[in-house]
Amino acid sequence: MKKSAHKSTHQHFFNALTVDVEDYYMVSAFSDIVKFEDWHKYESRIENNMHRILELLDEYKVKATFFVLGWIAKHYPNLVREIHTAGHEIACHGYNHKLIYHLTHEQFREDVHTAKCIIEDIIGSQMLGYRAASYSIVKRTIWALDILIEEGFLYDSSIFPVHHDRYGFPGANRFPHVIQRKNGTIKEFPPSTFKILGQNIPMAGGGYLRLFPLPITRSMIKRINAKDNQPVTIYLHPWEVDADQPRLNGCLKSKFRHYINLSSTFPKLRSFLDEFRFRPLSEFLDTPSLWDSSTSQYAQ
Ligand SMILES: [Zn+2]
């Protein structure tokens, strides 16, 4: 499996690889059984899992975007420094993985601001991008974009144009677009979806990436690149490359979503790196063809 083996027609096209830097016990699926106050009691797996991902990316000389949780940065500043020093983009995943629709405007502002201060102190430069815990910018929390604009973020990657019980913004633009708000604009990179029979199917991250057979995901990426002429935004989490992580006892649905096909993530990631080219989200910000004629105005 050498890097040059398959990169043929898609070699010219860049996609985005994104990683949400959080540990297995912080996820929304288990937030009803793992309280934030108890996070420090759980066995930490973040450093080992991140090193596996970083080593793989280094092998392929690929740079990605890492949306770092403020709590992780506070407790593992060296890890954040290491990601940054390796040349990857550091972006913001909020402070403690609270869903935005459970927060007031002021609580959200404080969460973002706290994370921003901690992380930027470590890396010594400004973060450009933000991704909400569990894609929790939905119709009723679209106001969160105004606060991100005020906090100086240039892009967001939290609006998932799908139907889902925890997140989703049905009808939102599937591809990168500019969102016009009263107080300015922000660029949006939605996690990628594939349109089948009029439905947007999540396809490029989390449980969906683990669930779909690799050839299906590969062909969806190729189609989006070739037919839609758009980049794909892939997302994954460090705990998804850790099949041996301690099992948490949530409800059946949560366990299915969290544990399905964990051992497939790493080989799938390697296969994507073999076949496709990637760059961090920030490097798409100056690609005019992505942003011309793609302004959306969601209800204020
Ligand atoms: Zn997350």
XYZ file of C-alpha atoms and ligand atoms in Angstrom:
301
model
C 0.000 0.000 0.000
C 2.184 2.829 -1.201
C 1.119 6.379 -1.282
C 1.366 6.770 -5.006
C -0.562 3.602 -5.834
C -4.057 4.982 -6.446
C -3.812 8.733 -6.630
C -4.781 9.211 -10.213
C -7.781 11.212 -11.338
C -8.435 12.592 -7.856
C -4.908 13.584 -7.157
C -5.545 17.216 -7.980
C -8.504 17.531 -5.661
C -8.100 18.374 -1.996
C -10.432 17.133 0.709
C -10.371 18.023 4.400
C -9.512 15.732 7.257
C -10.724 16.877 10.664
C -10.307 15.355 14.119
C -12.312 16.305 17.208
C -9.809 16.042 20.040
C -11.746 14.578 22.964
C -11.613 11.364 24.999
C -14.068 8.453 24.919
C -15.876 9.388 28.143
C -16.621 12.966 27.045
C -18.938 12.153 24.179
C -22.559 13.269 24.103
C -23.774 9.672 23.731
C -22.649 8.947 27.300
C -23.154 12.371 28.862
C -26.130 11.063 30.871
C -23.929 8.558 32.710
C -20.601 10.435 32.778
C -20.824 13.818 34.483
C -18.349 16.554 33.615
C -17.369 16.744 37.297
C -16.219 13.105 37.094
C -14.117 13.333 33.914
C -10.870 13.238 35.879
C -11.829 9.825 37.332
C -11.723 8.044 33.976
C -8.709 6.332 32.483
C -7.206 8.716 29.941
C -6.628 7.316 26.448
C -6.256 10.593 24.581
C -2.490 10.771 24.264
C -1.946 7.242 22.950
C -4.812 7.538 20.499
C -3.693 10.939 19.265
C -0.184 9.626 18.755
C -1.484 6.844 16.528
C -3.288 9.387 14.373
C -0.380 11.850 14.319
C 2.097 9.133 13.356
C -0.107 7.976 10.511
C -0.525 11.521 9.191
C 3.201 12.067 9.496
C 3.842 8.923 7.460
C 1.783 10.435 4.631
C 2.951 14.020 5.227
C -0.677 15.074 5.460
C -1.864 18.049 7.510
C -5.289 18.085 9.118
C -7.509 20.283 11.276
C -7.784 19.368 14.953
C -10.777 20.773 16.829
C -9.443 20.731 20.375
C -11.637 20.715 23.466
C -10.593 23.430 25.932
C -10.620 20.942 28.813
C -8.180 18.721 26.922
C -5.908 21.688 26.238
C -5.957 22.651 29.917
C -4.971 19.151 31.040
C -2.742 18.123 28.114
C -1.063 21.321 26.892
C 1.924 19.363 25.585
C -0.333 17.319 23.346
C -1.796 20.485 21.807
C 1.705 21.923 21.373
C 2.776 18.702 19.693
C -0.108 18.798 17.187
C 0.620 22.441 16.443
C 4.363 21.924 16.097
C 3.743 19.090 13.628
C 2.187 21.703 11.323
C -1.483 20.845 11.739
C -4.225 23.404 12.185
C -5.527 23.839 15.733
C -9.169 24.887 15.929
C -11.722 25.103 18.733
C -14.208 22.488 19.972
C -15.510 24.524 22.937
C -14.529 23.965 26.553
C -16.400 21.038 28.046
C -18.505 19.524 25.269
C -21.815 21.049 26.298
C -24.493 21.027 23.608
C -25.249 24.587 22.558
C -29.010 24.148 22.817
C -28.540 23.458 26.538
C -26.739 26.781 27.013
C -27.851 30.384 27.229
C -26.176 32.890 24.915
C -23.990 34.056 27.794
C -23.011 30.515 28.808
C -22.071 29.733 25.220
C -19.994 32.884 24.934
C -18.170 31.969 28.123
C -17.580 28.379 26.972
C -16.080 29.498 23.650
C -14.088 32.296 25.194
C -12.606 30.072 27.911
C -11.536 27.442 25.376
C -10.155 30.081 23.023
C -8.008 31.695 25.734
C -6.574 28.384 26.967
C -5.765 26.996 23.521
C -4.425 30.212 21.984
C -2.179 30.694 25.001
C -0.629 27.308 24.278
C -0.158 27.673 20.531
C 0.641 31.378 20.534
C -1.576 32.200 17.594
C -5.212 32.830 16.793
C -7.600 30.000 15.936
C -9.749 30.533 12.860
C -12.255 27.711 13.137
C -14.844 26.326 15.512
C -16.859 23.113 15.699
C -19.662 22.667 18.223
C -20.001 19.583 20.412
C -22.132 17.083 18.496
C -22.841 19.579 15.703
C -25.217 21.402 18.024
C -25.652 24.497 15.873
C -29.190 23.764 14.748
C -32.045 26.039 13.652
C -32.807 27.246 17.169
C -29.143 27.864 18.030
C -28.133 29.654 14.835
C -27.474 32.706 17.082
C -24.281 30.921 18.121
C -22.749 32.068 14.815
C -23.099 35.711 15.908
C -21.029 34.978 18.999
C -18.425 33.103 16.937
C -18.152 36.140 14.630
C -17.729 38.420 17.652
C -15.047 36.106 19.036
C -13.136 36.458 15.776
C -13.700 33.051 14.183
C -13.564 33.018 10.382
C -15.232 29.672 9.900
C -17.499 27.152 11.546
C -17.997 23.449 10.935
C -21.036 22.657 13.081
C -24.030 22.660 10.749
C -24.940 19.138 9.701
C -27.609 19.218 6.959
C -29.366 16.025 8.079
C -32.208 14.753 10.255
C -30.894 13.275 13.524
C -32.178 13.107 17.102
C -29.243 15.041 18.595
C -28.227 17.397 15.802
C -29.038 18.332 12.263
C -30.154 21.297 10.233
C -32.366 19.839 7.508
C -32.361 22.033 4.427
C -29.011 23.672 5.163
C -26.471 23.921 2.346
C -24.511 20.656 1.941
C -21.340 22.308 0.721
C -19.010 25.033 1.990
C -20.829 28.351 1.986
C -20.754 31.839 3.435
C -23.372 32.639 6.058
C -24.486 36.233 6.268
C -25.462 37.394 9.755
C -26.440 40.844 11.035
C -23.011 41.359 12.585
C -20.919 39.952 9.751
C -20.222 36.786 7.804
C -18.732 33.423 8.655
C -17.711 30.576 6.364
C -19.317 27.207 6.979
C -17.842 23.758 6.257
C -20.656 21.257 6.787
C -19.572 17.680 7.504
C -20.093 15.895 4.216
C -23.286 14.165 3.203
C -24.328 12.147 0.186
C -27.665 12.743 -1.493
C -29.704 9.611 -2.164
C -33.358 9.762 -3.193
C -33.619 13.342 -2.014
C -32.197 12.519 1.426
C -28.876 13.739 2.775
C -27.009 10.763 4.193
C -24.105 11.473 6.571
C -21.161 9.614 5.092
C -17.794 10.960 6.077
C -17.380 10.653 9.796
C -18.150 9.090 13.133
C -20.426 6.071 13.224
C -21.386 6.504 9.572
C -17.829 6.203 8.414
C -17.401 3.103 10.569
C -20.695 1.588 9.474
C -20.429 1.954 5.679
C -18.166 -0.487 3.827
C -15.011 1.227 2.634
C -15.738 0.896 -1.131
C -19.061 2.715 -0.640
C -17.480 5.633 1.227
C -14.657 5.831 -1.314
C -17.047 6.003 -4.218
C -19.161 8.661 -2.467
C -16.056 10.806 -1.918
C -15.059 10.406 -5.568
C -18.539 11.360 -6.752
C -18.685 14.477 -4.589
C -15.253 15.507 -5.878
C -15.987 14.740 -9.523
C -19.710 15.410 -9.990
C -20.323 18.147 -7.442
C -16.796 19.533 -7.798
C -16.681 19.948 -4.015
C -14.282 18.879 -1.289
C -15.339 16.321 1.298
C -14.954 17.092 4.994
C -14.125 13.927 6.902
C -14.303 13.889 10.702
C -13.134 11.428 13.293
C -12.256 11.181 16.979
C -9.196 9.737 18.730
C -11.365 7.182 20.560
C -12.488 5.825 17.182
C -9.050 4.320 16.584
C -9.130 2.638 20.015
C -10.996 -0.658 19.834
C -9.808 -1.593 23.349
C -11.184 1.450 25.142
C -13.028 0.793 28.435
C -16.718 0.050 27.799
C -19.277 2.450 29.237
C -22.727 1.224 30.062
C -25.075 3.611 28.249
C -28.326 2.818 26.477
C -28.301 0.358 23.576
C -28.534 3.056 20.919
C -25.567 4.956 22.378
C -23.492 1.800 22.696
C -24.252 0.837 19.109
C -23.291 4.280 17.805
C -20.112 4.480 19.850
C -18.751 0.960 19.510
C -19.822 -0.184 16.034
C -16.848 -1.157 13.862
C -14.233 0.663 15.923
C -11.496 -1.526 14.518
C -12.329 -0.357 10.982
C -11.469 3.330 11.513
C -7.723 3.128 11.323
C -7.492 0.981 8.162
C -10.143 3.156 6.517
C -8.185 6.273 7.363
C -5.054 4.721 5.895
C -6.938 3.836 2.750
C -8.182 7.430 2.367
C -4.642 8.700 2.816
C -3.513 6.268 0.117
C -6.095 7.448 -2.337
C -7.022 11.074 -1.685
C -5.248 14.323 -0.948
C -6.060 16.342 2.150
C -5.379 19.711 3.652
C -6.616 21.618 6.706
C -9.881 23.549 6.521
C -8.090 26.880 6.952
C -6.356 26.327 3.607
C -9.724 26.379 1.824
C -10.602 29.832 3.132
C -8.900 31.581 0.220
C -10.278 29.356 -2.537
C -12.667 31.775 -4.317
C -14.503 29.078 -6.285
C -15.771 27.601 -3.026
C -17.300 30.812 -1.750
C -18.483 32.759 -4.808
C -22.239 32.492 -5.206
C -22.698 30.428 -2.090
C -24.027 32.852 0.496
C -26.810 31.562 2.715
C -28.980 33.551 5.045
C -30.576 31.360 7.629
C -33.353 32.939 9.685
C -31.829 35.299 12.216
Zn -16.989 16.324 20.157
